[in-house]
Short mmCIF file of C-alpha atoms in Angstrom, two decimals:
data_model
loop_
_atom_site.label_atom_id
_atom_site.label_comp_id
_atom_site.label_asym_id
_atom_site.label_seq_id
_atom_site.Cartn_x
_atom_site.Cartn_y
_atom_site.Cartn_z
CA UNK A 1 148.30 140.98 -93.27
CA UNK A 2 146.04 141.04 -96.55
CA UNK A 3 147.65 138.55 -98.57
CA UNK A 4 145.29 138.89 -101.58
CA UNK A 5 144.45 142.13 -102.46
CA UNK A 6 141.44 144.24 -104.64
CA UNK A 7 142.44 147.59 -104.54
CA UNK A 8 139.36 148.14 -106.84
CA UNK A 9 135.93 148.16 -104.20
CA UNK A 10 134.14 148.57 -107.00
CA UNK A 11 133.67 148.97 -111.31
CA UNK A 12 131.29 149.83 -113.69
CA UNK A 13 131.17 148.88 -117.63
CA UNK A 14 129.01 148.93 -120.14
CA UNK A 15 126.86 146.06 -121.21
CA UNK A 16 128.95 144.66 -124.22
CA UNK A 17 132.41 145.86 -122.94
CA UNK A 18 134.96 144.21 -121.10
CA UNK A 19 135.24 143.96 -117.70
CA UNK A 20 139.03 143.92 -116.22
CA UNK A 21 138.79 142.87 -112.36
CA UNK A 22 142.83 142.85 -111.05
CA UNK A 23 143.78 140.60 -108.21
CA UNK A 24 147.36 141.24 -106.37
CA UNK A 25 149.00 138.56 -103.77
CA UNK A 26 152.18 138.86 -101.80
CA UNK A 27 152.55 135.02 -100.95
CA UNK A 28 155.31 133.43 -103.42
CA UNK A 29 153.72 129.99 -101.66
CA UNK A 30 150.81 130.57 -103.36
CA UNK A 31 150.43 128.50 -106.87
CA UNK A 32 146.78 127.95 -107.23
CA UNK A 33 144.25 130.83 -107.75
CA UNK A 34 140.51 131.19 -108.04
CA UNK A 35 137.34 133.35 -108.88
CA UNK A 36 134.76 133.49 -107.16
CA UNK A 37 130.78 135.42 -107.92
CA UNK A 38 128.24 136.19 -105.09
CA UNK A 39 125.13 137.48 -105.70
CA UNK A 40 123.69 139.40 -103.08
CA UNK A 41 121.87 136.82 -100.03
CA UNK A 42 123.90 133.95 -101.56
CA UNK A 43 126.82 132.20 -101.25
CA UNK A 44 129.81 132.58 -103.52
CA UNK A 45 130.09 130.51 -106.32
CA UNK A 46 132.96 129.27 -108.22
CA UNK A 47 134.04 130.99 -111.45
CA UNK A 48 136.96 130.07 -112.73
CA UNK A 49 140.73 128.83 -111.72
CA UNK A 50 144.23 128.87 -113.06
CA UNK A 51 147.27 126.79 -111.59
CA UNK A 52 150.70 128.69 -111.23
CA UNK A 53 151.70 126.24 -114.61
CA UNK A 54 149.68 128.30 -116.51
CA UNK A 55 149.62 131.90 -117.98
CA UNK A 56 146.00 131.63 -119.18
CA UNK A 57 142.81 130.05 -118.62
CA UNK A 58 139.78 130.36 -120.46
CA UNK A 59 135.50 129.33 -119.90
CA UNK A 60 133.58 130.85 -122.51
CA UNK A 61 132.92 134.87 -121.48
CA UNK A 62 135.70 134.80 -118.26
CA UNK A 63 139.48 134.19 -118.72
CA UNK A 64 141.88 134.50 -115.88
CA UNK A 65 145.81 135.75 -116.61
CA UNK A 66 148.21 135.16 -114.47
CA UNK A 67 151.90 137.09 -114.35
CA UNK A 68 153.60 135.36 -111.75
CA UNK A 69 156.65 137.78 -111.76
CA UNK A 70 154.40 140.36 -110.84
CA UNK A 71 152.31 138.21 -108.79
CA UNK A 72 149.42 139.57 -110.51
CA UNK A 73 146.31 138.11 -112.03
CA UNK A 74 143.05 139.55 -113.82
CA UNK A 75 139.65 138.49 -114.54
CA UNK A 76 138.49 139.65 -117.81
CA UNK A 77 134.79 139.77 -118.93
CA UNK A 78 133.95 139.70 -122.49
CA UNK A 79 131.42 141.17 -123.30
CA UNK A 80 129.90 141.75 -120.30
CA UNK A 81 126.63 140.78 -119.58
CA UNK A 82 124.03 142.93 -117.20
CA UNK A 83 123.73 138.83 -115.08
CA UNK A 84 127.48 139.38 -114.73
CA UNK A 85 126.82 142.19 -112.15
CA UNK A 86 127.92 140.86 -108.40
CA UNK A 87 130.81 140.97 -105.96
CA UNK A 88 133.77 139.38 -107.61
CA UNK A 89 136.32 137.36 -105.28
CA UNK A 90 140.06 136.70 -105.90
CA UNK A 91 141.09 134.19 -104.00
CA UNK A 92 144.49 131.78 -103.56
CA UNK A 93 146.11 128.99 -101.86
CA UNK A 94 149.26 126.78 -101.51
CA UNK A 95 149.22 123.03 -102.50
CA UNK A 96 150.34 119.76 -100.31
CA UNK A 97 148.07 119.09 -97.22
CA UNK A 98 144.30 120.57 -96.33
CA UNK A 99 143.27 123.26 -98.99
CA UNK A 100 143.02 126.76 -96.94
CA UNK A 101 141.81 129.00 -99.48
CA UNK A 102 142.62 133.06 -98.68
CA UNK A 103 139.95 135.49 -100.35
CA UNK A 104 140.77 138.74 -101.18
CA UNK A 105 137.90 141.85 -100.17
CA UNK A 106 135.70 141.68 -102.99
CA UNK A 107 135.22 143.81 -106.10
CA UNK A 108 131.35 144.97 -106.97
CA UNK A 109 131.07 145.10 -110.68
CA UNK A 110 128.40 146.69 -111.99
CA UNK A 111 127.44 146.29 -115.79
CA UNK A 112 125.07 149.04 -117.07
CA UNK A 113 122.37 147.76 -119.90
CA UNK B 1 120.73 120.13 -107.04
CA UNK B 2 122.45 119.45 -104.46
CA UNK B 3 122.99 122.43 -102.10
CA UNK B 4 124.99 123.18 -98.76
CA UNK B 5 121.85 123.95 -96.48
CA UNK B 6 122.21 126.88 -93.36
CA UNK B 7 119.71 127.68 -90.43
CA UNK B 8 119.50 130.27 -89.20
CA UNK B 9 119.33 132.50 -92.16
CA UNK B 10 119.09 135.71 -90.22
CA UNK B 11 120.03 136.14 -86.52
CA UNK B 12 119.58 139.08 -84.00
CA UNK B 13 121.33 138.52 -80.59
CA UNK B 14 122.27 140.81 -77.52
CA UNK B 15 126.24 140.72 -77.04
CA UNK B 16 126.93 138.11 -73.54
CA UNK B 17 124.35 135.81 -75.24
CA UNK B 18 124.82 132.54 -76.38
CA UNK B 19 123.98 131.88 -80.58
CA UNK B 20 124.58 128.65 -82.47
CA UNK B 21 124.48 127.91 -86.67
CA UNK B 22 123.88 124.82 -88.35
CA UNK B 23 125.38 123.21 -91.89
CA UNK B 24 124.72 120.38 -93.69
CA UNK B 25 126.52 119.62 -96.39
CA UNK B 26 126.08 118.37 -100.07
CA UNK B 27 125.81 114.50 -99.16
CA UNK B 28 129.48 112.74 -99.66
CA UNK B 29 131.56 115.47 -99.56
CA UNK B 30 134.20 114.82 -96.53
CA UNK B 31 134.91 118.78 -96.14
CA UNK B 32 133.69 121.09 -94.25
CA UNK B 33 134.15 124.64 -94.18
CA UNK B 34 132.98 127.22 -91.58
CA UNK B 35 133.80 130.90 -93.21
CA UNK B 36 133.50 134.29 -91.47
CA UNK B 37 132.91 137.13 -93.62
CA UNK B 38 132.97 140.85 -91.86
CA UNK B 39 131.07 143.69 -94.06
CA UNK B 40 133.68 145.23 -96.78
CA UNK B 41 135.85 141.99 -96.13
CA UNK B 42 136.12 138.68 -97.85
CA UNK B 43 135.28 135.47 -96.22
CA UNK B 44 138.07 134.21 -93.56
CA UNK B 45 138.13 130.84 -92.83
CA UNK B 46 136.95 129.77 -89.15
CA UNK B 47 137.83 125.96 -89.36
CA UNK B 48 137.89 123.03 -91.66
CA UNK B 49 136.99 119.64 -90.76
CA UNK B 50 137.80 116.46 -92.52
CA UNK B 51 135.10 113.63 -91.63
CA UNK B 52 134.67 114.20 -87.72
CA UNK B 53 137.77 115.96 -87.53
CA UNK B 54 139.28 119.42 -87.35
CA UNK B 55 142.20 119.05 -89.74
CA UNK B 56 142.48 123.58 -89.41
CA UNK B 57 141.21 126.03 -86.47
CA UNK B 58 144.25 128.42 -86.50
CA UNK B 59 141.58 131.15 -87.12
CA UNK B 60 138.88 130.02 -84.48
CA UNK B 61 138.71 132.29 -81.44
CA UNK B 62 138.21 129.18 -78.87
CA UNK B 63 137.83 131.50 -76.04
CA UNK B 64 134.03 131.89 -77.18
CA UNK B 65 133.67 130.03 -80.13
CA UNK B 66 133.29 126.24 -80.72
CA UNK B 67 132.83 123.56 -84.05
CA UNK B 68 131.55 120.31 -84.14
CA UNK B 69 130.70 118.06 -87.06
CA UNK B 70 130.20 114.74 -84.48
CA UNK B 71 128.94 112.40 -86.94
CA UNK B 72 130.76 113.84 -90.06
CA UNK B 73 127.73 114.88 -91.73
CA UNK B 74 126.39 117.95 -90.27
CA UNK B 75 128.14 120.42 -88.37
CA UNK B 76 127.25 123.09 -85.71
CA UNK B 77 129.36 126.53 -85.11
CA UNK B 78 128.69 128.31 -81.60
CA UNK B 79 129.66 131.70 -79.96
CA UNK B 80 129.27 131.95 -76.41
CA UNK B 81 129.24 134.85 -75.40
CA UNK B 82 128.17 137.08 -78.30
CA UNK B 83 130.07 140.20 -78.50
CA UNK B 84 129.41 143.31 -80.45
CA UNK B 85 132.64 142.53 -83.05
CA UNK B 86 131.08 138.87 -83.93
CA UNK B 87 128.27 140.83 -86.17
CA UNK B 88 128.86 139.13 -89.68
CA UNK B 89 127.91 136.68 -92.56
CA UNK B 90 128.73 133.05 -91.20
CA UNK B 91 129.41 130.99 -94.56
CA UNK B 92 129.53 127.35 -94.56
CA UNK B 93 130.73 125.29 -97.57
CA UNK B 94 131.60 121.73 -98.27
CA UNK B 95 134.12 119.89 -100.83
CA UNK B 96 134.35 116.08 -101.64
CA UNK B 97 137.75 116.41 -100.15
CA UNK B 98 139.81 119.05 -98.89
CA UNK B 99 143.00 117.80 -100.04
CA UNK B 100 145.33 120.40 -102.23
CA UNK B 101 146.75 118.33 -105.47
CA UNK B 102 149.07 120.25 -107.48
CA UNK B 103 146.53 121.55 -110.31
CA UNK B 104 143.86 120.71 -109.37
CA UNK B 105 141.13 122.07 -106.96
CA UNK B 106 138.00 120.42 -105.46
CA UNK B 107 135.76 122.90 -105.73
CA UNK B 108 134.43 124.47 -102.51
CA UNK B 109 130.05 125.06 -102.49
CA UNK B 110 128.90 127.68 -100.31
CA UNK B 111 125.55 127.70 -98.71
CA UNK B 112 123.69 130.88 -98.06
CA UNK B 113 124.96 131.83 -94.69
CA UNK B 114 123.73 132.96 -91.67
CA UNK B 115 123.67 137.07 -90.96
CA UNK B 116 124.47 137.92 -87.13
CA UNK B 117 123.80 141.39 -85.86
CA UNK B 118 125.24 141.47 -82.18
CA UNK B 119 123.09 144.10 -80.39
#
C-alpha cells in the first residue's frame, strides 16, 4: 500500500526552465510533507517542507504547493539549475507521537545545460 | 560539519550468512533512524530509537534482523541470515528529537548508507 506516490520515475528540463516534480498521497492523516534531494552515493538531504496550514511554501529557487482537496502537492524549480539534477523524494507524515516519515519512490530529474 | 557516519560503505555477502552495519550519529541528537531502501523504491523505515530505546519496529523483520543503540549513541543493525531479498541501500539518519509537533519538523540527516548485495 504506496501511500505517497511519484507516478513520474523520471524528468528532464532545460537549464533555465522550471522543473514541476508532482507528489500524490492517499492518507487524509497525513498533515506534514517534505522534499527530499539525493545525489547519487549519498544520503538524502532535506529540501524543503510545508505543514497542512499552508497552501505555499517558498526557499529561494524551490517552492512546494499543496492542494489538500486533491491531496496533491508539487515541487517547482525555478529556473533550474544543471546542480539541481538528482533523485527527488516526496515524502509525508502524521503529527502527535514519534515522527514516522513515509517516502514516496523517487523522481530522477535531469536538467540539461 | 557534523555528519551521520556509516561502516560498511559497501558490502558483499552469501545469502545464510550473518552481516552487521554500524551508525553514529550527529552528537546530541536523541533519534535514530535505521532506513531500508530497495532499488526503484524509496527508503522504508526499519526502526526508530529514542535514546536506548525502540520507540517504532513495526517494519523490522525480527525473524532475522536485529537493532541496538545500547548506550544511545551509536547503533548497530544486523541480519542473520542473509537472504537473497535483503540486497539494498541501508540508510541511517539521526534527528535531535523524533517527536512530531504540529508544524514543525526536526529535520532528519542521512548518512551515506551501506550497499548490500546478497549473493
Amino acid at each position: 500500500d504506496q501511500q505517497v506516490k511519484q507516478n513520474s520515475p523520471s524528468l528532464s528540463v532545460q537549464e533555465g526552465r522550471i522543473s514541476i516534480l508532482n507528489c500524490d498521497y492517499t492518507n487524509s492523516m497525513f498533515d506534514y510533507f517534505l522534499w527530499y534531494k539525493k545525489y547519487p552515493a549519498e544520503g538524502p538531504t532535506f529540501l524543503i517542507s510545508i505543514s497542512s496550514i499552508k497552501d505555499k511554501n517558498e526557499d529561494g529557487r524551490f517552492t512546494v504547493f499543496l492542494n489538500k482537496s486533491a491531496k496533491h502537492l508539487s515541487l517547482h524549480i525555478v529556473p533550474s539549475q544543471p546542480g539541481d539534477s538528482a533523485v527527488y523524494f516526496c515524502a509525508a507524515r502524521k503529527s502527535g507521537g514519534y515522527q514516522k516519515v513515509t517516502f514516496g519512490t523517487g523522481t530522477k530529474l535531469q536538467v540539461i545545460p | 560539519e557534523a555528519e551521520v557516519a556509516q561502516s560498511p560503505r559497501y558490502k558483499i555477502t552469501e545469502k545464510s550468512q550473518a552481516v552487521a552495519f554500524w551508525c553514529d550519529p550527529i552528537s546530541g541528537h536523541a533519534t535514530l533512524y535505521w532506513y531500508r531502501q530497495i532499488l526503484g523504491q524509496g527508503p522504508e523505515l526499519l526502526v526508530q530509537f529514542q535514546d536506548e530505546s525502540v520507540v517504532d519496529d513495526s517494519q523490522l523483520p525480527k525473524d532475522r534482523f536485529s537493532a541496538e543503540r545500547l548506550k544511545g549513541v551509536d547503533s548497530t543493525l544486523k541480519i542473520q541470515p542473509a537472504e537473497l531479498g535483503d540486497s539494498a541501500m541501508y540508510l541511517c539518519a539521526s534527528s535531535l528529537d523524533g517527536l512530531a509537533g504540529v508544524s514543525s519538523y526536526n529535520e532528519q540527516f542521512f548518512g551515506p548508507g551501506t550497499r548490500l548485495t546478497v549473493l
